[in-house]
Amino acid sequence: MQRARTYGTFLTGILEEIRLLSMLVTAWSTLLPVNIKDYSVGDTGKVVEAGARNTVPDQILAYGTVEPSDAAVTVKFHAGKEFPGQPRLDWRIQGEKGWLRLASPLVSLNVGGPGIKLEIARNETNTVEEILPEADEWDELPVPAQNIARLYEAYRKNEWHPTFDWALKRHEALDRIWKEFDAESH
């Protein structure tokens, strides 16, 4: 269940943002032991088993292309302490006119939080510009509540929002990826 939450959330975030992903290839490995914590005792949790064998990939590389342009997408994720000065999540899309980069100290982009940065690098001008989201009425809410509020607003306005069919396709993709992982790992 833990791996479904960890990698599932990570991949769903990618697939949610790039709905036209035409190809996806993943590679992963499990290198780091994990401390199992009991969070019923507080926000930071109490370690109940230190250095347990981890069954969740902690090094993940995903790459693919996006329709209709076939722009290349590369996503790297690693658990544990990040390399100093580098993001834990580095997601890049290269197109004819430049790069789009999403960098984050967090893996769960659907939750949001400080340190998430979206940048565009334009080949023609050799400049990098940070893209900031437009402010809206939901910004005053806690970050997870903002996402739910925007989801309900999209539903109310009949704009794109996740549906059962959309979720089913994502679960089928996750199922295929986990079957590949299990076949390679065992």
mmCIF file of C-alpha atoms in Angstrom:
data_model
loop_
_atom_site.group_PDB
_atom_site.id
_atom_site.type_symbol
_atom_site.label_atom_id
_atom_site.label_comp_id
_atom_site.label_asym_id
_atom_site.label_seq_id
_atom_site.Cartn_x
_atom_site.Cartn_y
_atom_site.Cartn_z
ATOM 1 C CA MET A 1 0.000 0.000 0.000
ATOM 2 C CA GLN A 2 2.844 2.394 0.809
ATOM 3 C CA ARG A 3 4.350 2.097 -2.657
ATOM 4 C CA ALA A 4 0.996 2.715 -4.299
ATOM 5 C CA ARG A 5 0.665 5.959 -2.331
ATOM 6 C CA THR A 6 4.250 7.100 -2.869
ATOM 7 C CA TYR A 7 4.805 6.341 -6.534
ATOM 8 C CA GLY A 8 1.123 6.524 -7.411
ATOM 9 C CA THR A 9 0.904 10.096 -6.159
ATOM 10 C CA PHE A 10 4.144 10.970 -7.945
ATOM 11 C CA LEU A 11 3.054 9.490 -11.286
ATOM 12 C CA THR A 12 -0.517 10.758 -11.022
ATOM 13 C CA GLY A 13 0.866 14.262 -10.627
ATOM 14 C CA ILE A 14 2.798 13.885 -13.855
ATOM 15 C CA LEU A 15 -0.114 12.340 -15.732
ATOM 16 C CA GLU A 16 -2.515 14.930 -14.350
ATOM 17 C CA GLU A 17 -0.461 17.775 -15.741
ATOM 18 C CA ILE A 18 0.417 16.090 -19.038
ATOM 19 C CA ARG A 19 -2.836 14.548 -20.136
ATOM 20 C CA LEU A 20 -1.486 13.905 -23.632
ATOM 21 C CA LEU A 21 1.481 11.750 -22.658
ATOM 22 C CA SER A 22 1.941 9.450 -25.629
ATOM 23 C CA MET A 23 4.760 7.302 -24.262
ATOM 24 C CA LEU A 24 6.042 6.642 -20.762
ATOM 25 C CA VAL A 25 9.045 4.557 -19.761
ATOM 26 C CA THR A 26 10.149 4.208 -16.163
ATOM 27 C CA ALA A 27 13.250 2.939 -14.439
ATOM 28 C CA TRP A 28 13.665 2.636 -10.690
ATOM 29 C CA SER A 29 15.653 1.123 -7.920
ATOM 30 C CA THR A 30 15.370 0.704 -4.173
ATOM 31 C CA LEU A 31 18.556 1.711 -2.405
ATOM 32 C CA LEU A 32 17.739 3.254 0.962
ATOM 33 C CA PRO A 33 16.375 1.626 4.101
ATOM 34 C CA VAL A 34 13.400 3.334 5.704
ATOM 35 C CA ASN A 35 12.402 4.227 9.241
ATOM 36 C CA ILE A 36 8.866 3.037 9.966
ATOM 37 C CA LYS A 37 7.043 5.637 12.042
ATOM 38 C CA ASP A 38 3.895 5.701 14.131
ATOM 39 C CA TYR A 39 2.223 9.054 13.462
ATOM 40 C CA SER A 40 -0.541 8.494 15.990
ATOM 41 C CA VAL A 41 1.825 9.962 18.611
ATOM 42 C CA GLY A 42 2.330 13.326 16.866
ATOM 43 C CA ASP A 43 3.182 15.174 13.675
ATOM 44 C CA THR A 44 6.804 14.025 13.515
ATOM 45 C CA GLY A 45 5.982 10.427 14.425
ATOM 46 C CA LYS A 46 7.876 7.965 16.582
ATOM 47 C CA VAL A 47 10.299 5.538 14.910
ATOM 48 C CA VAL A 48 9.065 2.013 15.672
ATOM 49 C CA GLU A 49 11.499 0.243 13.334
ATOM 50 C CA ALA A 50 14.742 1.860 12.165
ATOM 51 C CA GLY A 51 16.477 0.854 8.934
ATOM 52 C CA ALA A 52 13.712 -1.452 7.677
ATOM 53 C CA ARG A 53 13.948 -2.980 4.198
ATOM 54 C CA ASN A 54 12.229 -0.621 1.783
ATOM 55 C CA THR A 55 9.901 -2.098 -0.848
ATOM 56 C CA VAL A 56 9.125 1.266 -2.455
ATOM 57 C CA PRO A 57 11.387 2.555 -5.230
ATOM 58 C CA ASP A 58 13.373 5.528 -3.988
ATOM 59 C CA GLN A 59 15.161 6.331 -7.238
ATOM 60 C CA ILE A 60 12.784 6.892 -10.158
ATOM 61 C CA LEU A 61 13.378 8.066 -13.709
ATOM 62 C CA ALA A 62 10.441 8.512 -16.036
ATOM 63 C CA TYR A 63 10.622 9.745 -19.581
ATOM 64 C CA GLY A 64 8.256 9.984 -22.484
ATOM 65 C CA THR A 65 6.836 12.229 -25.164
ATOM 66 C CA VAL A 66 3.825 14.502 -25.300
ATOM 67 C CA GLU A 67 1.340 14.573 -28.167
ATOM 68 C CA PRO A 68 0.901 16.171 -30.617
ATOM 69 C CA SER A 69 4.399 17.725 -30.694
ATOM 70 C CA ASP A 70 6.361 14.706 -29.399
ATOM 71 C CA ALA A 71 8.186 17.061 -27.007
ATOM 72 C CA ALA A 72 10.463 15.073 -24.722
ATOM 73 C CA VAL A 73 9.567 14.816 -21.008
ATOM 74 C CA THR A 74 12.046 13.705 -18.348
ATOM 75 C CA VAL A 75 11.258 13.348 -14.644
ATOM 76 C CA LYS A 76 13.752 12.401 -11.929
ATOM 77 C CA PHE A 77 12.891 11.662 -8.315
ATOM 78 C CA HIS A 78 14.949 10.429 -5.409
ATOM 79 C CA ALA A 79 14.141 9.840 -1.773
ATOM 80 C CA GLY A 80 16.349 10.709 1.148
ATOM 81 C CA LYS A 81 18.314 13.898 1.522
ATOM 82 C CA GLU A 82 18.590 15.768 -1.751
ATOM 83 C CA PHE A 83 21.923 16.775 -3.291
ATOM 84 C CA PRO A 84 22.773 20.190 -1.779
ATOM 85 C CA GLY A 85 21.259 22.969 -3.849
ATOM 86 C CA GLN A 86 19.327 20.580 -6.114
ATOM 87 C CA PRO A 87 15.592 19.779 -6.052
ATOM 88 C CA ARG A 88 14.240 16.376 -5.051
ATOM 89 C CA LEU A 89 11.912 16.469 -8.074
ATOM 90 C CA ASP A 90 13.177 17.766 -11.426
ATOM 91 C CA TRP A 91 10.705 17.573 -14.289
ATOM 92 C CA ARG A 92 11.676 18.942 -17.712
ATOM 93 C CA ILE A 93 9.985 19.253 -21.068
ATOM 94 C CA GLN A 94 12.145 20.192 -24.032
ATOM 95 C CA GLY A 95 10.525 21.702 -27.105
ATOM 96 C CA GLU A 96 11.670 23.468 -30.231
ATOM 97 C CA LYS A 97 11.640 26.908 -28.606
ATOM 98 C CA GLY A 98 13.111 26.016 -25.228
ATOM 99 C CA TRP A 99 12.580 24.221 -21.946
ATOM 100 C CA LEU A 100 9.878 24.070 -19.318
ATOM 101 C CA ARG A 101 11.165 23.005 -15.902
ATOM 102 C CA LEU A 102 9.288 22.164 -12.741
ATOM 103 C CA ALA A 103 11.542 21.790 -9.704
ATOM 104 C CA SER A 104 10.392 20.959 -6.202
ATOM 105 C CA PRO A 105 11.718 19.920 -2.819
ATOM 106 C CA LEU A 106 8.447 17.949 -2.528
ATOM 107 C CA VAL A 107 7.320 14.907 -4.466
ATOM 108 C CA SER A 108 3.595 15.325 -3.970
ATOM 109 C CA LEU A 109 2.895 18.228 -6.287
ATOM 110 C CA ASN A 110 -0.825 17.733 -5.810
ATOM 111 C CA VAL A 111 -0.384 18.936 -2.223
ATOM 112 C CA GLY A 112 1.696 21.996 -3.084
ATOM 113 C CA GLY A 113 3.878 23.971 -0.750
ATOM 114 C CA PRO A 114 6.895 26.262 -0.582
ATOM 115 C CA GLY A 115 9.844 25.809 -2.899
ATOM 116 C CA ILE A 116 7.955 24.577 -5.977
ATOM 117 C CA LYS A 117 9.229 26.488 -8.997
ATOM 118 C CA LEU A 118 8.068 26.553 -12.629
ATOM 119 C CA GLU A 119 10.492 28.080 -15.132
ATOM 120 C CA ILE A 120 10.615 28.562 -18.866
ATOM 121 C CA ALA A 121 13.939 28.857 -20.727
ATOM 122 C CA ARG A 122 13.605 30.489 -24.138
ATOM 123 C CA ASN A 123 16.217 29.431 -26.704
ATOM 124 C CA GLU A 124 15.779 32.571 -28.824
ATOM 125 C CA THR A 125 16.603 35.021 -26.024
ATOM 126 C CA ASN A 126 18.685 32.689 -23.840
ATOM 127 C CA THR A 127 16.644 33.806 -20.829
ATOM 128 C CA VAL A 128 15.005 31.955 -17.943
ATOM 129 C CA GLU A 129 11.752 33.259 -16.504
ATOM 130 C CA GLU A 130 9.865 32.003 -13.455
ATOM 131 C CA ILE A 131 6.162 31.475 -14.088
ATOM 132 C CA LEU A 132 3.988 32.359 -11.131
ATOM 133 C CA PRO A 133 0.373 31.230 -10.767
ATOM 134 C CA GLU A 134 -2.349 33.841 -10.882
ATOM 135 C CA ALA A 135 -3.695 34.785 -7.478
ATOM 136 C CA ASP A 136 -7.270 33.769 -6.775
ATOM 137 C CA GLU A 137 -9.806 33.688 -3.973
ATOM 138 C CA TRP A 138 -8.576 30.267 -2.765
ATOM 139 C CA ASP A 139 -5.039 31.428 -1.919
ATOM 140 C CA GLU A 140 -6.082 32.259 1.654
ATOM 141 C CA LEU A 141 -6.953 28.611 2.409
ATOM 142 C CA PRO A 142 -4.401 25.997 3.562
ATOM 143 C CA VAL A 143 -2.631 24.561 0.498
ATOM 144 C CA PRO A 144 -4.437 21.161 0.409
ATOM 145 C CA ALA A 145 -7.798 22.939 0.739
ATOM 146 C CA GLN A 146 -6.893 25.228 -2.172
ATOM 147 C CA ASN A 147 -6.628 22.208 -4.463
ATOM 148 C CA ILE A 148 -10.010 20.845 -3.376
ATOM 149 C CA ALA A 149 -11.644 24.258 -3.756
ATOM 150 C CA ARG A 150 -10.247 24.615 -7.289
ATOM 151 C CA LEU A 151 -11.426 21.095 -8.138
ATOM 152 C CA TYR A 152 -14.993 21.875 -7.062
ATOM 153 C CA GLU A 153 -14.857 25.190 -8.885
ATOM 154 C CA ALA A 154 -13.766 23.459 -12.113
ATOM 155 C CA TYR A 155 -16.602 20.967 -11.685
ATOM 156 C CA ARG A 156 -19.107 23.785 -11.104
ATOM 157 C CA LYS A 157 -17.876 25.684 -14.184
ATOM 158 C CA ASN A 158 -17.853 22.489 -16.252
ATOM 159 C CA GLU A 159 -14.108 22.884 -16.862
ATOM 160 C CA TRP A 160 -11.709 19.954 -17.011
ATOM 161 C CA HIS A 161 -11.579 17.931 -13.796
ATOM 162 C CA PRO A 162 -10.712 14.317 -13.013
ATOM 163 C CA THR A 163 -13.466 11.812 -13.793
ATOM 164 C CA PHE A 164 -13.883 8.126 -13.053
ATOM 165 C CA ASP A 165 -12.693 7.248 -16.580
ATOM 166 C CA TRP A 166 -9.647 9.470 -16.144
ATOM 167 C CA ALA A 167 -8.844 7.819 -12.800
ATOM 168 C CA LEU A 168 -9.332 4.342 -14.270
ATOM 169 C CA LYS A 169 -6.781 5.041 -17.024
ATOM 170 C CA ARG A 170 -4.275 6.252 -14.423
ATOM 171 C CA HIS A 171 -4.828 3.167 -12.270
ATOM 172 C CA GLU A 172 -4.379 0.905 -15.296
ATOM 173 C CA ALA A 173 -1.091 2.682 -16.095
ATOM 174 C CA LEU A 174 0.054 2.323 -12.479
ATOM 175 C CA ASP A 175 -0.926 -1.344 -12.500
ATOM 176 C CA ARG A 176 1.169 -1.935 -15.640
ATOM 177 C CA ILE A 177 4.137 -0.079 -14.144
ATOM 178 C CA TRP A 178 3.956 -2.061 -10.872
ATOM 179 C CA LYS A 179 3.722 -5.359 -12.741
ATOM 180 C CA GLU A 180 6.892 -4.415 -14.625
ATOM 181 C CA PHE A 181 8.590 -3.435 -11.357
ATOM 182 C CA ASP A 182 7.584 -6.687 -9.655
ATOM 183 C CA ALA A 183 8.742 -8.761 -12.640
ATOM 184 C CA GLU A 184 12.135 -7.041 -12.693
ATOM 185 C CA SER A 185 12.624 -6.996 -8.918
ATOM 186 C CA HIS A 186 11.684 -10.529 -7.951
#
